[in-house]
CSV table of C-alpha atoms in Angstrom, one decimal:
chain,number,residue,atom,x,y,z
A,27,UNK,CA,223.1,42.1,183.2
A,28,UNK,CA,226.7,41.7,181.2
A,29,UNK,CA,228.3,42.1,184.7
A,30,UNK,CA,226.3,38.9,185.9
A,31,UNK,CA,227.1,37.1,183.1
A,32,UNK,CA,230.5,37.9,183.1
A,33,UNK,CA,230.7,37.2,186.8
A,34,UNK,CA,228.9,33.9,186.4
A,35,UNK,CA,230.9,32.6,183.4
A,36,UNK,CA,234.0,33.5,185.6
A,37,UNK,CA,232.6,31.7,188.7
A,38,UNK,CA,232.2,28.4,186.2
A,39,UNK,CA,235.3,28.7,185.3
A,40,UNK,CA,236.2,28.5,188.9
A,41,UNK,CA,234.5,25.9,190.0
A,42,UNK,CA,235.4,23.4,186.8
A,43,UNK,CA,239.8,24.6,187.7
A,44,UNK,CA,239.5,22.5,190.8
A,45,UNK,CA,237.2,19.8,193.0
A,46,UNK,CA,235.8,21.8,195.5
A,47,UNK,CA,235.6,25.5,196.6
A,48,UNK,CA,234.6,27.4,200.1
A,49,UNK,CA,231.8,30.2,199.6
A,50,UNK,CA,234.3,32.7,201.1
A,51,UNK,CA,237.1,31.6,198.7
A,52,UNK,CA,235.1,32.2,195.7
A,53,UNK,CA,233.5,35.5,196.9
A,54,UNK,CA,237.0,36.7,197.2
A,55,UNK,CA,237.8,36.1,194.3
A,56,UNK,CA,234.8,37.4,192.5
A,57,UNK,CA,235.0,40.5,195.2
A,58,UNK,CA,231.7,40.2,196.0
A,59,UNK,CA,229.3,38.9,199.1
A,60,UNK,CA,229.1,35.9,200.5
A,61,UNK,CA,225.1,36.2,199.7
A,62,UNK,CA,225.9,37.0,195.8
A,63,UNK,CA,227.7,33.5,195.6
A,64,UNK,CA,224.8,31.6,196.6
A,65,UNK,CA,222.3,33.2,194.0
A,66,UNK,CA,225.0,33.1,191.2
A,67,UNK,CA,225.2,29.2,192.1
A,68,UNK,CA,221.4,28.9,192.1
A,69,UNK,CA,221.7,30.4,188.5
A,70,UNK,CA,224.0,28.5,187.3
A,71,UNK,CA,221.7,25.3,188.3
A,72,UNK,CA,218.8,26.7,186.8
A,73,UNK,CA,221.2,26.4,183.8
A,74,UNK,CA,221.7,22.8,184.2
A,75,UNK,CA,224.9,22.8,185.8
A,76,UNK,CA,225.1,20.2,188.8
A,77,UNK,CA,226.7,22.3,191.5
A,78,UNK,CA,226.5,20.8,194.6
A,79,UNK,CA,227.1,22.3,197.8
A,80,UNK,CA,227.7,20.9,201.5
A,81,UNK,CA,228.1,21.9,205.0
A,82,UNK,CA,231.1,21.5,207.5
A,83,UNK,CA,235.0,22.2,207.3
A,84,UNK,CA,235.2,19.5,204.2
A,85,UNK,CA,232.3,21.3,202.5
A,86,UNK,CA,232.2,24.0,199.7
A,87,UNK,CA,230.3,24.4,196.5
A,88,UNK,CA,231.3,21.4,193.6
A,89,UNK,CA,230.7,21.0,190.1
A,90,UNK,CA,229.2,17.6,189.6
A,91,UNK,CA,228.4,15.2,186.7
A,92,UNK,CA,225.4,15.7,184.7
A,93,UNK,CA,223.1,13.9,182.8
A,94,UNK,CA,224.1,16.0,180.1
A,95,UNK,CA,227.5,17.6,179.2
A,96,UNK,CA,226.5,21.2,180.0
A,97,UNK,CA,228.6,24.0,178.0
A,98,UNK,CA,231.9,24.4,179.1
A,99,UNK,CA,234.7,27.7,180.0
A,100,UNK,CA,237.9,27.2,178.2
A,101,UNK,CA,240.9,29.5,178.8
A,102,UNK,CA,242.7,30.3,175.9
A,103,UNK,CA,245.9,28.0,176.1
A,104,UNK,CA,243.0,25.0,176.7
A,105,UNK,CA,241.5,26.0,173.6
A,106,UNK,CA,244.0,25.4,171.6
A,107,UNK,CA,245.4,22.4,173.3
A,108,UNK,CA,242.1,20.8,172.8
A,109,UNK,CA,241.4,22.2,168.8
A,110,UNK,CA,244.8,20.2,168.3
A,111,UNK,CA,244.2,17.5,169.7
A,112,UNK,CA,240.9,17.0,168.2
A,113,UNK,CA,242.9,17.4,164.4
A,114,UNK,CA,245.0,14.4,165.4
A,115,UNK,CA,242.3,12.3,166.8
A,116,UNK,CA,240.3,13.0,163.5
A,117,UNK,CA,242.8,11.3,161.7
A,118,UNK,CA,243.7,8.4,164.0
A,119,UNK,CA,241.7,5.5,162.8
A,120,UNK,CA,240.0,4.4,166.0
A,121,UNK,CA,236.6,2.9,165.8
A,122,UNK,CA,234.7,5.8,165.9
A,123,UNK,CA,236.8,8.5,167.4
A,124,UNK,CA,237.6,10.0,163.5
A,125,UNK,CA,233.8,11.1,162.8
A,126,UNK,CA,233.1,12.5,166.7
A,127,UNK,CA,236.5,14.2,166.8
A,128,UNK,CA,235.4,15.9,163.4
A,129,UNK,CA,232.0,16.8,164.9
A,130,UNK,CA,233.7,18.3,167.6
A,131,UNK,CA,236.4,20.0,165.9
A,132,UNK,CA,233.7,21.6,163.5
A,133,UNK,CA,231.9,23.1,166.4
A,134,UNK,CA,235.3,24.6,167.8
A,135,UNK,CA,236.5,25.6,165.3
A,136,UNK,CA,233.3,28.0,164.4
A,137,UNK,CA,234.0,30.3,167.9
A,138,UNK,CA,237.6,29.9,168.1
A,139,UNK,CA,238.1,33.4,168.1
A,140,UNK,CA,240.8,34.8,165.1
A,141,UNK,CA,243.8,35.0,167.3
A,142,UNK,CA,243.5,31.5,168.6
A,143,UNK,CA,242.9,30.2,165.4
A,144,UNK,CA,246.2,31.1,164.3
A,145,UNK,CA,248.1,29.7,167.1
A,146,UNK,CA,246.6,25.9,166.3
A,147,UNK,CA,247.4,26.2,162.3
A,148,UNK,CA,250.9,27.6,163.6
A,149,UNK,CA,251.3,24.5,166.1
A,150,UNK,CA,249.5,21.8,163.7
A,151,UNK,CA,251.9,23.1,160.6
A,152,UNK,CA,254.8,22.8,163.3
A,153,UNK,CA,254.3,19.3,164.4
A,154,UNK,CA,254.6,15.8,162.5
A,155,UNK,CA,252.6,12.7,163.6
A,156,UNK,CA,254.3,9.7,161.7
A,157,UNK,CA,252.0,8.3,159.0
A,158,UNK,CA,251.5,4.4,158.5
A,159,UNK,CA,252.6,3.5,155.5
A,160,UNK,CA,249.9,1.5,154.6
A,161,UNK,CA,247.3,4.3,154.9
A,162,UNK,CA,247.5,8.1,153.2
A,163,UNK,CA,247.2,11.1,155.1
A,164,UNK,CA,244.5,13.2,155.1
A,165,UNK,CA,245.1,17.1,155.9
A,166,UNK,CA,242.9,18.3,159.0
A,167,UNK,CA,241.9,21.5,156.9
A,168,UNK,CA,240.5,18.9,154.3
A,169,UNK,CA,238.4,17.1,156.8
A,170,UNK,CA,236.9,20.3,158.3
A,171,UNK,CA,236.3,22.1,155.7
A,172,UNK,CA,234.5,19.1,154.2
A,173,UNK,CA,232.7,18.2,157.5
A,174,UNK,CA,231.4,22.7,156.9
A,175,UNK,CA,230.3,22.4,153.5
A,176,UNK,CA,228.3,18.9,154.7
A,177,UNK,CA,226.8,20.9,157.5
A,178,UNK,CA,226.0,23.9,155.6
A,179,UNK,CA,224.5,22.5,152.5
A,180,UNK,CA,227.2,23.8,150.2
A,181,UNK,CA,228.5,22.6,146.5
A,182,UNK,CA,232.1,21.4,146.7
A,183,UNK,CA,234.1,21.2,143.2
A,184,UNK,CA,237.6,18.9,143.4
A,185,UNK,CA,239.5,17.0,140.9
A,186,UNK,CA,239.2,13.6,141.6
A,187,UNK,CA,242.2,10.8,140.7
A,188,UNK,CA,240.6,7.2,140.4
A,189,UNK,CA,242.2,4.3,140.8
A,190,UNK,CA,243.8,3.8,137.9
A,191,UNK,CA,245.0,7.5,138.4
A,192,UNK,CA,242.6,9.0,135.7
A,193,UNK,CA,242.0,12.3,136.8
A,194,UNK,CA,238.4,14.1,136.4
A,195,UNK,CA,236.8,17.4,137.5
A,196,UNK,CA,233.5,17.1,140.1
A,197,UNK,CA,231.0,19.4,141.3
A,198,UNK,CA,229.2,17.5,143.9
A,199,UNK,CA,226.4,17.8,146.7
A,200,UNK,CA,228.2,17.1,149.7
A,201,UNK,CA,225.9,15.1,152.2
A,202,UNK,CA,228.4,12.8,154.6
A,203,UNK,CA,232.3,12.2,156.0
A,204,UNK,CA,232.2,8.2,156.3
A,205,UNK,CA,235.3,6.7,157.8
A,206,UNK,CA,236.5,3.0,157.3
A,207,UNK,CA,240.1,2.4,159.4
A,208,UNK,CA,242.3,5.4,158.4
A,209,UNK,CA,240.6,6.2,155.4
A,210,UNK,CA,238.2,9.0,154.7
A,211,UNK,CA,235.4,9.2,151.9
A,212,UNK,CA,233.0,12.0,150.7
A,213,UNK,CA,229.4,10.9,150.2
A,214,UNK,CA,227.5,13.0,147.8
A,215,UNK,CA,225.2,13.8,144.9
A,216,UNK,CA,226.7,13.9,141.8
A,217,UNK,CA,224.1,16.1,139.5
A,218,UNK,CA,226.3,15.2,136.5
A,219,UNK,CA,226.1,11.7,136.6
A,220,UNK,CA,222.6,12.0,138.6
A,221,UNK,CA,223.9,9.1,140.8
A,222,UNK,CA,225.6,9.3,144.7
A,223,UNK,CA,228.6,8.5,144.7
A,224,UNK,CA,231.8,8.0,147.5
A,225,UNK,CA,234.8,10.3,147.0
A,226,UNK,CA,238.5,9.0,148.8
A,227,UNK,CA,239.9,12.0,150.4
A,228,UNK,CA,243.3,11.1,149.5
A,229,UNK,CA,242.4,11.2,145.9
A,230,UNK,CA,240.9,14.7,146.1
A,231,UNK,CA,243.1,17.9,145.1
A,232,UNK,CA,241.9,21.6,144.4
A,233,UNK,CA,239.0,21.3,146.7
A,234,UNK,CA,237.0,24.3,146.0
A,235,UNK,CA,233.9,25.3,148.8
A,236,UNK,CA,231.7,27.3,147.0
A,237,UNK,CA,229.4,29.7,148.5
A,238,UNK,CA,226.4,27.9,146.6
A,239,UNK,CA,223.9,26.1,148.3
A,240,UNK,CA,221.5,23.7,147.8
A,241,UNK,CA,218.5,22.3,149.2
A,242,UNK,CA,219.2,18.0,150.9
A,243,UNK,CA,216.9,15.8,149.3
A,244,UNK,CA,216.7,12.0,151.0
A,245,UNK,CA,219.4,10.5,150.9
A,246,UNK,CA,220.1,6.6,151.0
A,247,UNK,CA,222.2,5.2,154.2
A,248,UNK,CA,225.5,5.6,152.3
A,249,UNK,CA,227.3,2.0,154.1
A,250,UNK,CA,224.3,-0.1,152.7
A,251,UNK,CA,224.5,1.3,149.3
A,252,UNK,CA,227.8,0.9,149.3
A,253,UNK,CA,228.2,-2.7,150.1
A,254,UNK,CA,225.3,-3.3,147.8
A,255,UNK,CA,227.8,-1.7,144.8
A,256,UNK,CA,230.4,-3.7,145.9
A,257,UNK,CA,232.0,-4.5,142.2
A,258,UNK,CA,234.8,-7.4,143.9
A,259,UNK,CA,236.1,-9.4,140.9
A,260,UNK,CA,236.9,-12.1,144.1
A,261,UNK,CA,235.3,-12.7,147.1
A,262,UNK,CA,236.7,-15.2,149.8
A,263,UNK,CA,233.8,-17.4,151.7
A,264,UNK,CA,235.5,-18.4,155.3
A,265,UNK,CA,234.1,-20.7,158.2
A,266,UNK,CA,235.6,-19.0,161.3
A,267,UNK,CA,236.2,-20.3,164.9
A,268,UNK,CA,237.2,-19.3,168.3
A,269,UNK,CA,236.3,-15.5,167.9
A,270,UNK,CA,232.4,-13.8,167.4
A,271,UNK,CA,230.8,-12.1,164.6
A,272,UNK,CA,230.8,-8.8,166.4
A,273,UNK,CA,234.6,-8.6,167.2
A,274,UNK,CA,235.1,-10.0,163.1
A,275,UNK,CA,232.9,-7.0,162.1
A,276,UNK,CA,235.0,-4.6,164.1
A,277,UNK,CA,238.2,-5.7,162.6
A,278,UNK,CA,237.3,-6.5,158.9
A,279,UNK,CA,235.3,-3.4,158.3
A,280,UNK,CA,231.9,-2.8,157.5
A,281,UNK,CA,232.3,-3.8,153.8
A,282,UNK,CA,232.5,-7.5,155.2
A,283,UNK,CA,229.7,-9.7,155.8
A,284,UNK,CA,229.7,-12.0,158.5
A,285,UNK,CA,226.9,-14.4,160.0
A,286,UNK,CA,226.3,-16.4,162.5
A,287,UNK,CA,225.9,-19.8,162.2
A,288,UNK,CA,224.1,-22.7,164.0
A,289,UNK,CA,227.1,-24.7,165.2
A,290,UNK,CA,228.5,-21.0,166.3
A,291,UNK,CA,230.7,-20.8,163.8
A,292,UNK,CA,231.3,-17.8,161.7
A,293,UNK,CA,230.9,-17.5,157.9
A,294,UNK,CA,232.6,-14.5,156.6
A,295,UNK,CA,232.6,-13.3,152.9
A,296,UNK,CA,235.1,-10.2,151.5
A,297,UNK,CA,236.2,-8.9,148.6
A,298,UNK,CA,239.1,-7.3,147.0
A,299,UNK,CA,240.1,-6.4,143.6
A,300,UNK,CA,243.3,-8.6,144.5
A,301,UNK,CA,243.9,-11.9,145.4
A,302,UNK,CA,247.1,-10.8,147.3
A,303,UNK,CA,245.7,-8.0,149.5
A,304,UNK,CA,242.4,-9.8,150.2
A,305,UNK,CA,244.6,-13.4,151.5
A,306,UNK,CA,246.9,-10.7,153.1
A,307,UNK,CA,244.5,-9.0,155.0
A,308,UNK,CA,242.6,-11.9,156.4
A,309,UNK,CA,245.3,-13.8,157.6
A,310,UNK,CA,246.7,-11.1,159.5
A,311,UNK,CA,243.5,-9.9,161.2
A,312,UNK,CA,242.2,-13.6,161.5
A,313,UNK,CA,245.8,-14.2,163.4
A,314,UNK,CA,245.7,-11.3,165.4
A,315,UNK,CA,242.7,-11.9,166.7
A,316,UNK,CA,243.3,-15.8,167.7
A,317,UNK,CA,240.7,-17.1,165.4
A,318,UNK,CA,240.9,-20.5,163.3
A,319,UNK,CA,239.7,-20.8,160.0
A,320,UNK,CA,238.2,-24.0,159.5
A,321,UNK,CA,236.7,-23.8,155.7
A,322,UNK,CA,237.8,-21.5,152.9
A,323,UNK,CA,236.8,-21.2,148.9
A,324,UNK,CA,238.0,-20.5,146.4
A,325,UNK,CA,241.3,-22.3,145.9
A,326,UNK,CA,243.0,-19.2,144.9
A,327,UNK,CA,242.9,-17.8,148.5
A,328,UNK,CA,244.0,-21.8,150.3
A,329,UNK,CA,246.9,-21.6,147.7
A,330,UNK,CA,247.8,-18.3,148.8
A,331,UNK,CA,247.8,-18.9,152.2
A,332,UNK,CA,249.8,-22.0,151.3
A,333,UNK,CA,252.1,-20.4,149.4
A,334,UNK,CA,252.7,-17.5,152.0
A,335,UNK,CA,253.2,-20.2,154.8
A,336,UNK,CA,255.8,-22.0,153.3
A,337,UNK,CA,257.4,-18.8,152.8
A,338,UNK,CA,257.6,-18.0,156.5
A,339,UNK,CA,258.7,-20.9,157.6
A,340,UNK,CA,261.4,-20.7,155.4
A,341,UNK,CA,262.2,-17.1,156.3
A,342,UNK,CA,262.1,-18.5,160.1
A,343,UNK,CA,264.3,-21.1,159.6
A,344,UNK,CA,264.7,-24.7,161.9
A,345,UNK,CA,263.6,-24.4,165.3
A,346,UNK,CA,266.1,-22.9,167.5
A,347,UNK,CA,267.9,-21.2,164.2
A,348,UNK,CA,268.9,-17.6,165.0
């Protein structure tokens, strides 16, 4: 039985290292019979992987697509190439590529074997990706180590900075790793305070995973409580043109709230703590993505706007001024 299996995990890897291969070719390399190869493929489809196989001098045996990603053979070098990876996509603020990048990194990372393991913290400590400025870093270990204690119901103890850089001790429930642009946030029960409440992972130092657990109760959906606490001291109220609600959702975040209107306008309403940031951030992703803002309140925000326009054009000078 462990030869099979050993001779059918190498004959997957065979067939996934190139398009299509002849039944002769593969039973020499397997050293076995022609007839062997034909019942090792029929195994492997009883497995769910699509291998196909057809006549002629063009035929051979091929691994096809699948309804369903069926488990894959890595080599070691492609292990590691691919753990790497995954720690850099975690962190790189595409629409949903940080959480599935986690998810999958969490599930490599609990059968890289030992060895490998140390080749990926050697190459990740080795190599620098160039931070924006305008967004922290988040370590890799943090995220996974995070996403472990989610998945495995365990208490997580941190100090914790605020924003106004008060620092406090937690001991926390961990239940979800939420993701808005490049930033990361912990979602958890806090028994002390016997609220939930969202951590920044930038702000988090001394994270400890204990080896406690605990048993989930229900938990709310952590981005409608959220933008039900929203505490802004100013909120903008836009009418928006020339772009959709969907794309303004992508791009503002989900703590923005945008509908639809009759006409086929858009009203938009955010908040900020700041005046600055919030006309700032607006004007820039309401530029970039071509839209034209027909209505805006309060007069804080217009003055802003008006304030930073006259600016620019100063900064740009007369037309044709170099």
């Amino acid at each position: 039985m462990a030869d099979t299996l050993r001779r059918l995990l190498r004959l997957l890897s065979l067939l996934q290292s190139r398009p299509v291969w002849s039944g002769p070719e593969l039973a020499e390399r397997l050293e076995v019979t022609d007839r062997t190869i034909r019942r090792d493929v029929e195994r492997l489809r009883e497995l769910g992987y699509p291998v196909t196989g057809e006549q002629g001098a063009l035929g051979g045996y091929r691994l096809g697509p699948g309804a369903r990603l069926p488990p894959l053979v890595l080599e070691d070098d492609e292990a590691v190439a691919i753990a790497v990876a995954l720690r850099q996509a975690a962190g790189s603020g595409v629409e949903g590529l940080g959480e599935s990048a986690l998810r999958g990194l969490t599930k490599l990372d609990q059968v890289l074997p030992a060895r490998l393991a140390v080749e990926v913290e050697a190459l990740t400590d080795a190599t620098s990706w160039l931070p924006r400025r305008d967004h922290p870093e988040v370590a890799a270990a943090l995220l996974t180590d995070l996403a472990a204690a989610v998945r495995g119901h365990r208490r997580v103890r941190f100090s914790y900075r605020s924003g106004e850089d008060r620092v406090t001790e937690r001991d926390v429930l961990p239940y979800r790793l939420l993701t808005s642009g490049r930033l990361w946030y912990l979602f958890a029960d806090d028994p002390e305070r016997q609220d939930w409440r969202t951590f920044r992972l930038d702000r988090m130092s001394e994270v400890y995973v204990t080896s406690w657990t605990f048993t989930p109760r229900e938990a709310p959906d952590p981005v409608s409580l959220l933008g039900e606490r929203r505490p802004w001291p100013n909120v903008a109220r836009l009418r928006v043109r020339g772009t959709t609600a969907a794309d303004l959702e992508r791009h503002l975040g989900s703590y923005v709230t945008v509908t639809t209107l009759p006409q086929g306008d858009c009203l938009v309403e955010a908040g900020a703590s700041e005046w600055t940031a919030l006309a700032w951030y607006l004007g820039r992703t309401l530029w970039q993505l071509g839209a034209e803002v027909v209505g805006a309140k309060p007069a804080d925000l217009v003055e802003l706007w008006r304030d930073l326009g006259q600016h620019l054009v100063r900064w740009a000078g007369p037309p044709g001024h170099k």
